Amino acid sequence: MSDVTSSRIEGFHKMSPEARLQAVARQAGLDNEAVAGLADAASGQIDLADRLIENAISSMAIPVGIATNITVDGRDVLVPMATEESSVIAAVCNSAKRCRSTGGFRTSTSGPVMAAQIQLLGADDPENVRMKVLERIGDIRTICDATDPLLVKFGGGFRDLDIRVIGTPEGPMTVVHIIVDTRDAMGANAVNSMAEALAPKLEEWTGARSLLRILTNLADRRLARVRAVWPVDEIGGDRVRDDMLSAYHFADSDPYRAATHNKGIMNGISAVVLATGNDTRAIEAGAHAFTVRDGRYRSMTRWEKDGDGNLVGILEMPMAVGLIGGATKIHPTAQANLKILGVTTADELARIIVSVGLAQNFGAMRALATTGIQKGHMALHAQNVAMMVGAAGPEIDRVAEELKARGMVRQDVAEEILARLRADG
Ligand code: NAD
């Protein structure tokens, strides 16, 4: 715990980021080094941070690395990934290389279609409300499209209605879904604005009261799918392939394993989502909700053996990412990363992201079914441990090398090695 004297800072949100940092430093008792560190971390980016979020005081850099070897639908692509976790990018590069001979990743998408929900309460007969809303689809289209003429100009806009009557502890509720093509936008603001504009009209037409009006992150109309084939020789033989299938069956049948298996997939996916300034939480929420859609939490991927004994992997999931809006358009790193990717539509980006997810899953299952996950982690992990105990400059590699050589990547051992190195001069 810090020494914060009070969590009240009068007028904090109105201060400049620099003044906020000073106020926090005073209140939390930060020394000059910590304050300088926070100021340096935001160097050149503090105005951007202040525009993106409230109460900004600094910025936090996440490493960006490039996944190589990836071919998506016949096109080679360099994929920027923003992650603080070691081994994630190496796993993708390695897995992508192993399926190049079969053409890499083949993808499809269902179109950039999002939905917002409007909750209607107090209706005597929810089924009747449902019919009354459906009768107004023409008016609803007009209201929604008028809310976002720019989106309509780019070929998007209102597409359809879906009206559900759900059971709740307080009785049935009518939920109106407006289905909207959001083109190259993720679309949260776009559909939320439409839902808010429409709600008063729904009240007028139905006599019900509208309460919540917000998009659903279960974007099950905005799916991206990928398939890839790994030749058995590239996997390491029949035994490894069969063990990988056993690993998959374990994950698909046990939520404890599935959570970790899917976390690995999201290591790849969230890293590209973040690198492009998209909303990692939106993608994570949609991914897990979609996975459990039949009532059982299971593997996000499917794996099987084809007639030639090769391993075929499939991933299908919601992929609500955009090139417009949020941080994508205004964050210079996101813009540069999109240039590296060479994508011009949100659809192309979605296809690349699921390809990375599938590659990541192949890499993790193969590592787990063979040498275990720690071997690949150790090189960078040993360096992290060295830095944790205070190693700097050339000391980091020397401590890390010895940790690995001794097969004991532990903080206490790192401390001992560092002390010895320093004593030896
Ligand atoms: P946005 O509103 O900033 O940009 C989208 C708008 O850009 C469109 O509505 C359209 O008017 C315009 N536009 C211009 N060119 C376009 C094109 N080629 N295709 C489509 N639209 C084009 O952003 P957004 O995508 O509506 O919202 C994304 C942001 O919303 C993210 O930052 C996300 O974090 C945030 N958000 C998410 C949630 C959630 O996921 N639950 C909720 C609220 C907000």
Tab-separated table of C-alpha atoms and ligand atoms in Angstrom:
chain	number	residue	atom	x	y	z
A	1	MET	CA	0.000	0.000	0.000
A	2	SER	CA	1.179	3.541	-0.727
A	3	ASP	CA	0.996	6.290	1.841
A	4	VAL	CA	-1.997	7.990	0.254
A	5	THR	CA	-3.401	10.381	2.816
A	6	SER	CA	-6.732	10.902	1.084
A	7	SER	CA	-8.321	9.755	-2.168
A	8	ARG	CA	-9.970	13.160	-2.568
A	9	ILE	CA	-8.112	15.539	-4.851
A	10	GLU	CA	-10.182	18.656	-5.410
A	11	GLY	CA	-10.714	19.514	-9.088
A	12	PHE	CA	-8.454	16.648	-10.189
A	13	HIS	CA	-10.163	16.055	-13.517
A	14	LYS	CA	-9.798	19.726	-14.472
A	15	MET	CA	-6.019	19.789	-13.901
A	16	SER	CA	-3.403	19.359	-16.620
A	17	PRO	CA	-1.804	15.872	-16.670
A	18	GLU	CA	1.423	17.378	-15.282
A	19	ALA	CA	-0.451	19.024	-12.392
A	20	ARG	CA	-2.319	15.782	-11.718
A	21	LEU	CA	0.967	13.902	-11.553
A	22	GLN	CA	2.331	16.390	-9.040
A	23	ALA	CA	-0.844	16.141	-6.966
A	24	VAL	CA	-0.677	12.337	-6.955
A	25	ALA	CA	3.020	12.459	-6.090
A	26	ARG	CA	2.279	14.665	-3.085
A	27	GLN	CA	-0.647	12.584	-1.911
A	28	ALA	CA	1.035	9.199	-2.471
A	29	GLY	CA	4.472	10.315	-1.250
A	30	LEU	CA	6.260	9.485	-4.524
A	31	ASP	CA	9.943	10.312	-4.733
A	32	ASN	CA	11.403	12.386	-7.594
A	33	GLU	CA	12.626	9.295	-9.423
A	34	ALA	CA	9.153	7.761	-9.535
A	35	VAL	CA	7.637	11.047	-10.736
A	36	ALA	CA	10.294	11.413	-13.428
A	37	GLY	CA	9.686	7.813	-14.492
A	38	LEU	CA	5.957	8.418	-14.908
A	39	ALA	CA	6.591	11.663	-16.796
A	40	ASP	CA	9.162	9.991	-19.084
A	41	ALA	CA	6.858	7.072	-19.809
A	42	ALA	CA	4.342	9.492	-21.295
A	43	SER	CA	6.920	11.535	-23.162
A	44	GLY	CA	5.405	12.839	-26.378
A	45	GLN	CA	2.135	11.043	-25.685
A	46	ILE	CA	0.613	12.834	-22.734
A	47	ASP	CA	-1.732	14.983	-24.842
A	48	LEU	CA	-2.981	11.861	-26.575
A	49	ALA	CA	-3.429	10.082	-23.243
A	50	ASP	CA	-5.341	13.089	-21.932
A	51	ARG	CA	-7.684	12.963	-24.910
A	52	LEU	CA	-8.209	9.208	-24.724
A	53	ILE	CA	-9.004	8.803	-21.024
A	54	GLU	CA	-10.010	10.776	-17.953
A	55	ASN	CA	-7.579	11.835	-15.197
A	56	ALA	CA	-4.502	10.878	-17.265
A	57	ILE	CA	-1.138	11.252	-15.506
A	58	SER	CA	1.119	9.054	-17.652
A	59	SER	CA	1.207	6.355	-20.244
A	60	MET	CA	2.385	2.748	-20.153
A	61	ALA	CA	4.311	1.293	-23.071
A	62	ILE	CA	3.647	-2.316	-24.008
A	63	PRO	CA	6.256	-3.962	-26.259
A	64	VAL	CA	5.247	-4.376	-29.901
A	65	GLY	CA	6.785	-7.309	-31.780
A	66	ILE	CA	6.191	-8.707	-35.238
A	67	ALA	CA	4.868	-12.164	-35.997
A	68	THR	CA	6.470	-13.448	-39.197
A	69	ASN	CA	5.674	-16.372	-41.531
A	70	ILE	CA	1.925	-15.678	-41.683
A	71	THR	CA	0.007	-16.192	-44.916
A	72	VAL	CA	-3.688	-15.316	-44.850
A	73	ASP	CA	-5.769	-16.237	-47.897
A	74	GLY	CA	-2.655	-16.373	-50.049
A	75	ARG	CA	-1.238	-13.031	-48.898
A	76	ASP	CA	1.867	-12.820	-46.720
A	77	VAL	CA	1.463	-10.396	-43.863
A	78	LEU	CA	3.671	-9.083	-41.062
A	79	VAL	CA	1.610	-8.917	-37.896
A	80	PRO	CA	2.332	-6.427	-35.096
A	81	MET	CA	1.503	-7.796	-31.664
A	82	ALA	CA	1.427	-5.737	-28.462
A	83	THR	CA	2.077	-7.942	-25.464
A	84	GLU	CA	4.095	-7.974	-22.274
A	85	GLU	CA	4.169	-11.796	-22.185
A	86	SER	CA	7.199	-13.729	-23.387
A	87	SER	CA	6.857	-16.642	-25.840
A	88	VAL	CA	3.566	-15.439	-27.366
A	89	ILE	CA	5.112	-14.035	-30.551
A	90	ALA	CA	7.660	-16.844	-30.905
A	91	ALA	CA	4.843	-19.411	-30.728
A	92	VAL	CA	2.900	-17.668	-33.511
A	93	CYS	CA	5.974	-17.370	-35.782
A	94	ASN	CA	6.862	-21.005	-35.285
A	95	SER	CA	3.326	-22.321	-35.795
A	96	ALA	CA	2.740	-20.166	-38.876
A	97	LYS	CA	5.974	-21.447	-40.428
A	98	ARG	CA	4.852	-25.030	-39.926
A	99	CYS	CA	1.672	-24.573	-41.987
A	100	ARG	CA	3.138	-22.524	-44.845
A	101	SER	CA	3.550	-25.580	-47.071
A	102	THR	CA	-0.213	-26.165	-47.029
A	103	GLY	CA	-1.001	-22.537	-47.875
A	104	GLY	CA	-1.209	-21.008	-44.415
A	105	PHE	CA	-4.523	-19.696	-43.102
A	106	ARG	CA	-7.809	-19.696	-45.003
A	107	THR	CA	-10.516	-17.441	-43.685
A	108	SER	CA	-14.098	-16.264	-44.104
A	109	THR	CA	-16.289	-13.701	-42.353
A	110	SER	CA	-19.971	-13.086	-41.878
A	111	GLY	CA	-19.865	-9.311	-42.444
A	112	PRO	CA	-19.411	-6.315	-40.125
A	113	VAL	CA	-22.770	-6.553	-38.384
A	114	MET	CA	-23.305	-5.443	-34.797
A	115	ALA	CA	-26.366	-5.357	-32.549
A	116	ALA	CA	-27.550	-3.029	-29.791
A	117	GLN	CA	-30.139	-4.021	-27.218
A	118	ILE	CA	-33.018	-1.956	-25.897
A	119	GLN	CA	-34.634	-3.349	-22.775
A	120	LEU	CA	-38.391	-2.732	-22.528
A	121	LEU	CA	-40.146	-2.964	-19.172
A	122	GLY	CA	-43.673	-2.783	-17.850
A	123	ALA	CA	-45.453	-4.170	-20.885
A	124	ASP	CA	-48.572	-6.181	-20.003
A	125	ASP	CA	-48.007	-8.508	-22.891
A	126	PRO	CA	-44.381	-8.790	-24.088
A	127	GLU	CA	-45.436	-10.791	-27.148
A	128	ASN	CA	-47.777	-7.981	-28.128
A	129	VAL	CA	-44.962	-5.460	-27.672
A	130	ARG	CA	-42.830	-7.603	-29.929
A	131	MET	CA	-45.408	-7.443	-32.712
A	132	LYS	CA	-45.907	-3.679	-32.333
A	133	VAL	CA	-42.182	-3.055	-32.679
A	134	LEU	CA	-41.840	-5.323	-35.705
A	135	GLU	CA	-44.652	-3.414	-37.447
A	136	ARG	CA	-42.521	-0.258	-37.212
A	137	ILE	CA	-39.410	-1.583	-38.939
A	138	GLY	CA	-39.589	1.106	-41.650
A	139	ASP	CA	-39.693	3.935	-39.087
A	140	ILE	CA	-36.938	2.240	-37.089
A	141	ARG	CA	-34.694	2.101	-40.143
A	142	THR	CA	-35.288	5.825	-40.753
A	143	ILE	CA	-34.491	6.786	-37.147
A	144	CYS	CA	-31.349	4.648	-36.939
A	145	ASP	CA	-29.942	5.707	-40.289
A	146	ALA	CA	-30.657	9.379	-39.555
A	147	THR	CA	-28.541	9.023	-36.413
A	148	ASP	CA	-25.422	8.160	-38.435
A	149	PRO	CA	-25.606	9.504	-42.010
A	150	LEU	CA	-21.834	9.092	-42.396
A	151	LEU	CA	-22.081	5.380	-41.701
A	152	VAL	CA	-24.879	5.133	-44.274
A	153	LYS	CA	-22.724	7.047	-46.770
A	154	PHE	CA	-20.022	4.404	-46.354
A	155	GLY	CA	-22.534	1.633	-47.124
A	156	GLY	CA	-23.525	0.745	-43.552
A	157	GLY	CA	-26.594	1.436	-41.445
A	158	PHE	CA	-29.660	-0.313	-40.067
A	159	ARG	CA	-30.229	-3.824	-41.419
A	160	ASP	CA	-32.768	-5.692	-39.335
A	161	LEU	CA	-34.611	-6.193	-36.064
A	162	ASP	CA	-34.510	-9.122	-33.719
A	163	ILE	CA	-36.970	-9.088	-30.855
A	164	ARG	CA	-36.613	-11.497	-27.998
A	165	VAL	CA	-38.813	-12.148	-25.007
A	166	ILE	CA	-36.611	-13.364	-22.167
A	167	GLY	CA	-37.580	-14.885	-18.827
A	168	THR	CA	-36.257	-13.040	-15.772
A	169	PRO	CA	-36.861	-13.271	-11.993
A	170	GLU	CA	-39.264	-10.338	-12.332
A	171	GLY	CA	-41.145	-11.890	-15.237
A	172	PRO	CA	-40.808	-11.737	-19.022
A	173	MET	CA	-39.000	-8.810	-20.639
A	174	THR	CA	-38.955	-7.705	-24.238
A	175	VAL	CA	-35.520	-7.001	-25.669
A	176	VAL	CA	-35.234	-5.235	-29.005
A	177	HIS	CA	-32.053	-5.869	-30.981
A	178	ILE	CA	-31.253	-3.413	-33.726
A	179	ILE	CA	-28.956	-5.032	-36.237
A	180	VAL	CA	-26.564	-2.598	-37.878
A	181	ASP	CA	-23.875	-2.873	-40.518
A	182	THR	CA	-21.017	-0.830	-39.066
A	183	ARG	CA	-18.615	-1.263	-42.002
A	184	ASP	CA	-15.061	-0.408	-40.941
A	185	ALA	CA	-15.999	0.757	-37.456
A	186	MET	CA	-16.112	-1.521	-34.411
A	187	GLY	CA	-19.443	0.196	-34.055
A	188	ALA	CA	-20.054	0.529	-30.318
A	189	ASN	CA	-20.695	4.258	-30.409
A	190	ALA	CA	-22.563	3.959	-33.677
A	191	VAL	CA	-25.105	1.411	-32.439
A	192	ASN	CA	-25.329	2.865	-28.932
A	193	SER	CA	-26.335	6.237	-30.414
A	194	MET	CA	-28.971	4.537	-32.549
A	195	ALA	CA	-30.369	2.625	-29.564
A	196	GLU	CA	-30.604	5.812	-27.515
A	197	ALA	CA	-32.304	7.685	-30.361
A	198	LEU	CA	-34.798	4.891	-30.909
A	199	ALA	CA	-35.772	4.149	-27.313
A	200	PRO	CA	-38.255	7.062	-26.797
A	201	LYS	CA	-40.075	6.087	-29.980
A	202	LEU	CA	-40.348	2.476	-28.828
A	203	GLU	CA	-41.895	3.745	-25.591
A	204	GLU	CA	-44.377	5.834	-27.553
A	205	TRP	CA	-45.388	2.974	-29.831
A	206	THR	CA	-45.633	0.246	-27.198
A	207	GLY	CA	-46.459	1.929	-23.883
A	208	ALA	CA	-43.510	0.069	-22.360
A	209	ARG	CA	-40.648	1.817	-20.555
A	210	SER	CA	-37.163	1.549	-22.012
A	211	LEU	CA	-34.295	1.060	-19.628
A	212	LEU	CA	-30.896	-0.146	-20.883
A	213	ARG	CA	-29.760	0.824	-24.382
A	214	ILE	CA	-26.370	-0.566	-25.336
A	215	LEU	CA	-24.621	-2.851	-27.780
A	216	THR	CA	-24.063	-6.514	-27.082
A	217	ASN	CA	-20.472	-7.710	-27.133
A	218	LEU	CA	-21.768	-11.147	-28.030
A	219	ALA	CA	-21.287	-10.114	-31.666
A	220	ASP	CA	-22.437	-13.420	-33.070
A	221	ARG	CA	-23.371	-11.867	-36.412
A	222	ARG	CA	-19.841	-10.605	-36.879
A	223	LEU	CA	-17.921	-13.839	-37.029
A	224	ALA	CA	-14.469	-14.458	-38.403
A	225	ARG	CA	-13.412	-18.004	-39.220
A	226	VAL	CA	-10.062	-19.550	-39.982
A	227	ARG	CA	-8.837	-22.982	-40.957
A	228	ALA	CA	-5.306	-24.276	-41.386
A	229	VAL	CA	-3.681	-27.628	-42.004
A	230	TRP	CA	-0.430	-28.691	-40.365
A	231	PRO	CA	1.339	-31.580	-42.169
A	232	VAL	CA	2.133	-34.389	-39.787
A	233	ASP	CA	5.870	-34.027	-40.569
A	234	GLU	CA	5.789	-30.404	-39.447
A	235	ILE	CA	4.152	-31.408	-36.180
A	236	GLY	CA	6.793	-33.929	-35.217
A	237	GLY	CA	5.108	-37.187	-36.227
A	238	ASP	CA	1.975	-39.204	-35.521
A	239	ARG	CA	2.596	-39.444	-31.800
A	240	VAL	CA	2.839	-35.682	-31.279
A	241	ARG	CA	-0.229	-35.110	-33.463
A	242	ASP	CA	-2.262	-37.642	-31.483
A	243	ASP	CA	-1.084	-36.155	-28.214
A	244	MET	CA	-2.136	-32.730	-29.469
A	245	LEU	CA	-5.571	-34.121	-30.257
A	246	SER	CA	-5.735	-35.540	-26.732
A	247	ALA	CA	-4.757	-32.097	-25.436
A	248	TYR	CA	-7.602	-30.585	-27.457
A	249	HIS	CA	-10.139	-33.165	-26.260
A	250	PHE	CA	-9.098	-32.425	-22.683
A	251	ALA	CA	-9.684	-28.680	-23.227
A	252	ASP	CA	-12.960	-29.241	-25.030
A	253	SER	CA	-14.298	-31.393	-22.204
A	254	ASP	CA	-13.036	-29.631	-19.089
A	255	PRO	CA	-13.674	-25.944	-18.291
A	256	TYR	CA	-10.587	-25.805	-16.034
A	257	ARG	CA	-8.379	-26.732	-18.996
A	258	ALA	CA	-10.503	-24.797	-21.494
A	259	ALA	CA	-10.008	-21.542	-19.579
A	260	THR	CA	-6.225	-21.825	-19.949
A	261	HIS	CA	-6.356	-23.218	-23.489
A	262	ASN	CA	-8.546	-20.266	-24.530
A	263	LYS	CA	-6.411	-17.808	-22.584
A	264	GLY	CA	-3.548	-18.912	-24.837
A	265	ILE	CA	-5.647	-18.230	-27.937
A	266	MET	CA	-6.469	-14.781	-26.555
A	267	ASN	CA	-2.736	-14.163	-25.931
A	268	GLY	CA	-2.424	-14.004	-29.695
A	269	ILE	CA	-5.733	-12.349	-30.450
A	270	SER	CA	-5.642	-9.612	-27.812
A	271	ALA	CA	-2.064	-8.721	-28.774
A	272	VAL	CA	-3.097	-7.847	-32.346
A	273	VAL	CA	-6.314	-6.212	-31.144
A	274	LEU	CA	-4.280	-3.989	-28.803
A	275	ALA	CA	-1.576	-3.263	-31.375
A	276	THR	CA	-4.245	-1.886	-33.706
A	277	GLY	CA	-5.880	0.263	-31.009
A	278	ASN	CA	-8.962	-1.913	-30.815
A	279	ASP	CA	-10.920	-2.818	-27.696
A	280	THR	CA	-9.413	-5.942	-26.114
A	281	ARG	CA	-12.194	-6.232	-23.499
A	282	ALA	CA	-14.890	-6.209	-26.170
A	283	ILE	CA	-13.154	-9.014	-28.047
A	284	GLU	CA	-12.488	-11.033	-24.887
A	285	ALA	CA	-16.103	-10.702	-23.721
A	286	GLY	CA	-17.475	-11.742	-27.114
A	287	ALA	CA	-15.037	-14.639	-27.420
A	288	HIS	CA	-15.911	-16.253	-24.106
A	289	ALA	CA	-19.673	-15.620	-24.367
A	290	PHE	CA	-19.678	-17.166	-27.862
A	291	THR	CA	-17.700	-20.171	-26.649
A	292	VAL	CA	-20.281	-20.991	-23.989
A	293	ARG	CA	-23.280	-20.408	-26.293
A	294	ASP	CA	-24.544	-23.993	-26.029
A	295	GLY	CA	-24.329	-23.867	-22.233
A	296	ARG	CA	-20.932	-25.515	-21.871
A	297	TYR	CA	-17.608	-23.700	-21.694
A	298	ARG	CA	-15.242	-25.445	-24.046
A	299	SER	CA	-12.369	-24.946	-26.475
A	300	MET	CA	-12.716	-21.969	-28.817
A	301	THR	CA	-10.915	-24.022	-31.460
A	302	ARG	CA	-11.735	-27.366	-33.059
A	303	TRP	CA	-9.021	-29.839	-34.055
A	304	GLU	CA	-9.150	-33.016	-36.099
A	305	LYS	CA	-7.037	-35.369	-38.172
A	306	ASP	CA	-7.653	-35.351	-41.938
A	307	GLY	CA	-7.506	-38.355	-44.300
A	308	ASP	CA	-3.758	-37.867	-44.823
A	309	GLY	CA	-3.042	-37.785	-41.123
A	310	ASN	CA	-2.516	-33.999	-41.035
A	311	LEU	CA	-3.806	-31.856	-38.213
A	312	VAL	CA	-6.629	-29.472	-39.136
A	313	GLY	CA	-7.451	-26.560	-36.863
A	314	ILE	CA	-10.533	-24.335	-36.996
A	315	LEU	CA	-11.411	-21.187	-35.082
A	316	GLU	CA	-14.697	-19.297	-35.412
A	317	MET	CA	-15.441	-16.380	-33.139
A	318	PRO	CA	-16.935	-12.875	-32.953
A	319	MET	CA	-14.405	-10.317	-34.157
A	320	ALA	CA	-15.711	-6.792	-33.681
A	321	VAL	CA	-12.681	-4.758	-34.671
A	322	GLY	CA	-12.493	-1.545	-36.653
A	323	LEU	CA	-10.139	0.782	-38.442
A	324	ILE	CA	-12.178	3.866	-37.563
A	325	GLY	CA	-13.055	5.121	-34.122
A	326	GLY	CA	-11.767	4.493	-30.616
A	327	ALA	CA	-7.981	4.627	-30.445
A	328	THR	CA	-7.465	3.042	-33.879
A	329	LYS	CA	-7.564	6.274	-35.835
A	330	ILE	CA	-5.873	8.589	-33.352
A	331	HIS	CA	-3.127	6.486	-31.790
A	332	PRO	CA	0.006	6.873	-33.934
A	333	THR	CA	1.306	3.414	-32.952
A	334	ALA	CA	-2.005	1.822	-33.945
A	335	GLN	CA	-1.899	3.661	-37.260
A	336	ALA	CA	1.676	2.553	-37.938
A	337	ASN	CA	0.785	-1.035	-37.038
A	338	LEU	CA	-2.175	-0.966	-39.427
A	339	LYS	CA	0.238	0.196	-42.150
A	340	ILE	CA	2.532	-2.754	-41.407
A	341	LEU	CA	-0.469	-5.055	-41.699
A	342	GLY	CA	-1.436	-3.425	-44.976
A	343	VAL	CA	-5.152	-3.771	-44.289
A	344	THR	CA	-7.706	-1.409	-45.759
A	345	THR	CA	-10.860	-2.890	-44.233
A	346	ALA	CA	-11.928	-4.082	-40.791
A	347	ASP	CA	-12.846	-7.367	-42.441
A	348	GLU	CA	-9.246	-8.020	-43.524
A	349	LEU	CA	-8.029	-7.206	-40.022
A	350	ALA	CA	-10.529	-9.639	-38.460
A	351	ARG	CA	-9.252	-12.447	-40.719
A	352	ILE	CA	-5.639	-11.848	-39.693
A	353	ILE	CA	-6.512	-11.733	-36.008
A	354	VAL	CA	-8.254	-15.111	-35.975
A	355	SER	CA	-5.331	-16.602	-37.917
A	356	VAL	CA	-2.981	-15.470	-35.157
A	357	GLY	CA	-5.343	-16.999	-32.564
A	358	LEU	CA	-5.289	-20.365	-34.308
A	359	ALA	CA	-1.499	-20.282	-34.719
A	360	GLN	CA	-1.107	-19.466	-31.045
A	361	ASN	CA	-3.290	-22.405	-30.075
A	362	PHE	CA	-1.305	-24.792	-32.273
A	363	GLY	CA	1.933	-23.595	-30.677
A	364	ALA	CA	0.668	-23.894	-27.127
A	365	MET	CA	-0.834	-27.365	-27.632
A	366	ARG	CA	2.313	-28.620	-29.343
A	367	ALA	CA	4.546	-27.277	-26.592
A	368	LEU	CA	2.311	-28.718	-23.875
A	369	ALA	CA	2.064	-32.098	-25.570
A	370	THR	CA	5.851	-32.343	-26.003
A	371	THR	CA	8.480	-30.489	-23.975
A	372	GLY	CA	6.052	-28.568	-21.774
A	373	ILE	CA	5.436	-24.854	-21.739
A	374	GLN	CA	8.286	-23.792	-19.489
A	375	LYS	CA	11.167	-24.559	-21.842
A	376	GLY	CA	10.114	-21.885	-24.340
A	377	HIS	CA	9.301	-19.452	-21.566
A	378	MET	CA	12.608	-19.769	-19.815
A	379	ALA	CA	14.928	-17.674	-21.992
A	380	LEU	CA	12.982	-14.442	-21.532
A	381	HIS	CA	11.686	-15.395	-18.115
A	382	ALA	CA	15.265	-15.810	-16.882
A	383	GLN	CA	15.991	-12.261	-18.050
A	384	ASN	CA	12.871	-10.992	-16.276
A	385	VAL	CA	13.985	-12.688	-13.059
A	386	ALA	CA	17.458	-11.192	-13.450
A	387	MET	CA	15.958	-7.713	-13.807
A	388	MET	CA	13.644	-8.317	-10.863
A	389	VAL	CA	16.638	-8.773	-8.567
A	390	GLY	CA	18.291	-5.590	-9.864
A	391	ALA	CA	20.585	-6.818	-12.654
A	392	ALA	CA	21.312	-4.076	-15.174
A	393	GLY	CA	23.023	-3.853	-18.563
A	394	PRO	CA	25.324	-6.812	-19.323
A	395	GLU	CA	24.550	-8.329	-15.908
A	396	ILE	CA	21.072	-9.302	-17.164
A	397	ASP	CA	22.350	-11.753	-19.775
A	398	ARG	CA	25.029	-13.147	-17.476
A	399	VAL	CA	22.594	-13.823	-14.653
A	400	ALA	CA	19.989	-15.211	-17.070
A	401	GLU	CA	22.481	-17.546	-18.739
A	402	GLU	CA	23.590	-18.973	-15.420
A	403	LEU	CA	19.998	-19.370	-14.204
A	404	LYS	CA	19.210	-21.398	-17.324
A	405	ALA	CA	22.425	-23.394	-17.154
A	406	ARG	CA	21.699	-24.355	-13.566
A	407	GLY	CA	18.077	-25.167	-14.483
A	408	MET	CA	16.849	-23.010	-11.609
A	409	VAL	CA	15.174	-19.834	-12.807
A	410	ARG	CA	14.411	-18.483	-9.349
A	411	GLN	CA	14.700	-15.129	-7.690
A	412	ASP	CA	16.785	-16.377	-4.757
A	413	VAL	CA	19.257	-18.037	-7.123
A	414	ALA	CA	19.381	-14.887	-9.276
A	415	GLU	CA	20.183	-12.805	-6.181
A	416	GLU	CA	23.013	-15.140	-5.279
A	417	ILE	CA	24.465	-15.070	-8.834
A	418	LEU	CA	24.211	-11.280	-9.039
A	419	ALA	CA	25.905	-10.833	-5.673
A	420	ARG	CA	28.721	-13.137	-6.751
A	421	LEU	CA	29.166	-11.370	-10.118
A	422	ARG	CA	29.384	-8.014	-8.389
A	423	ALA	CA	31.790	-9.306	-5.744
A	424	ASP	CA	33.997	-10.755	-8.518
A	425	GLY	CA	33.916	-7.316	-10.178
B	1	NAD	P1	-16.653	5.866	-33.453
B	1	NAD	O1	-18.006	6.284	-33.092
B	1	NAD	O2	-15.516	6.686	-32.934
B	1	NAD	O3	-16.499	5.791	-35.043
B	1	NAD	C1	-17.479	5.202	-35.844
B	1	NAD	C2	-18.102	6.230	-36.752
B	1	NAD	O4	-17.175	6.633	-37.740
B	1	NAD	C3	-19.275	5.667	-37.518
B	1	NAD	O5	-20.425	5.702	-36.707
B	1	NAD	C4	-19.333	6.581	-38.736
B	1	NAD	O6	-20.107	7.712	-38.454
B	1	NAD	C5	-17.889	7.037	-38.907
B	1	NAD	N1	-17.203	6.424	-40.076
B	1	NAD	C6	-16.383	7.058	-40.901
B	1	NAD	N2	-15.897	6.239	-41.841
B	1	NAD	C7	-16.425	5.042	-41.624
B	1	NAD	C8	-16.298	3.751	-42.263
B	1	NAD	N3	-15.523	3.556	-43.350
B	1	NAD	N4	-16.956	2.709	-41.735
B	1	NAD	C9	-17.728	2.882	-40.643
B	1	NAD	N5	-17.904	4.060	-40.006
B	1	NAD	C10	-17.244	5.141	-40.486
B	1	NAD	O7	-16.311	4.371	-33.046
B	1	NAD	P2	-17.182	3.058	-32.900
B	1	NAD	O8	-16.534	2.018	-33.750
B	1	NAD	O9	-18.637	3.297	-33.075
B	1	NAD	O10	-16.893	2.692	-31.362
B	1	NAD	C11	-15.703	2.097	-30.958
B	1	NAD	C12	-15.321	2.570	-29.569
B	1	NAD	O11	-16.391	2.373	-28.668
B	1	NAD	C13	-14.164	1.806	-29.003
B	1	NAD	O12	-13.243	2.728	-28.497
B	1	NAD	C14	-14.768	1.026	-27.831
B	1	NAD	O13	-13.827	0.850	-26.808
B	1	NAD	C15	-15.895	1.922	-27.409
B	1	NAD	N6	-17.010	1.336	-26.646
B	1	NAD	C16	-17.151	-0.007	-26.464
B	1	NAD	C17	-18.229	-0.499	-25.760
B	1	NAD	C18	-18.373	-2.001	-25.611
B	1	NAD	O14	-17.680	-2.745	-26.275
B	1	NAD	N7	-19.277	-2.489	-24.755
B	1	NAD	C19	-19.179	0.383	-25.235
B	1	NAD	C20	-19.018	1.743	-25.456
B	1	NAD	C21	-17.931	2.223	-26.168
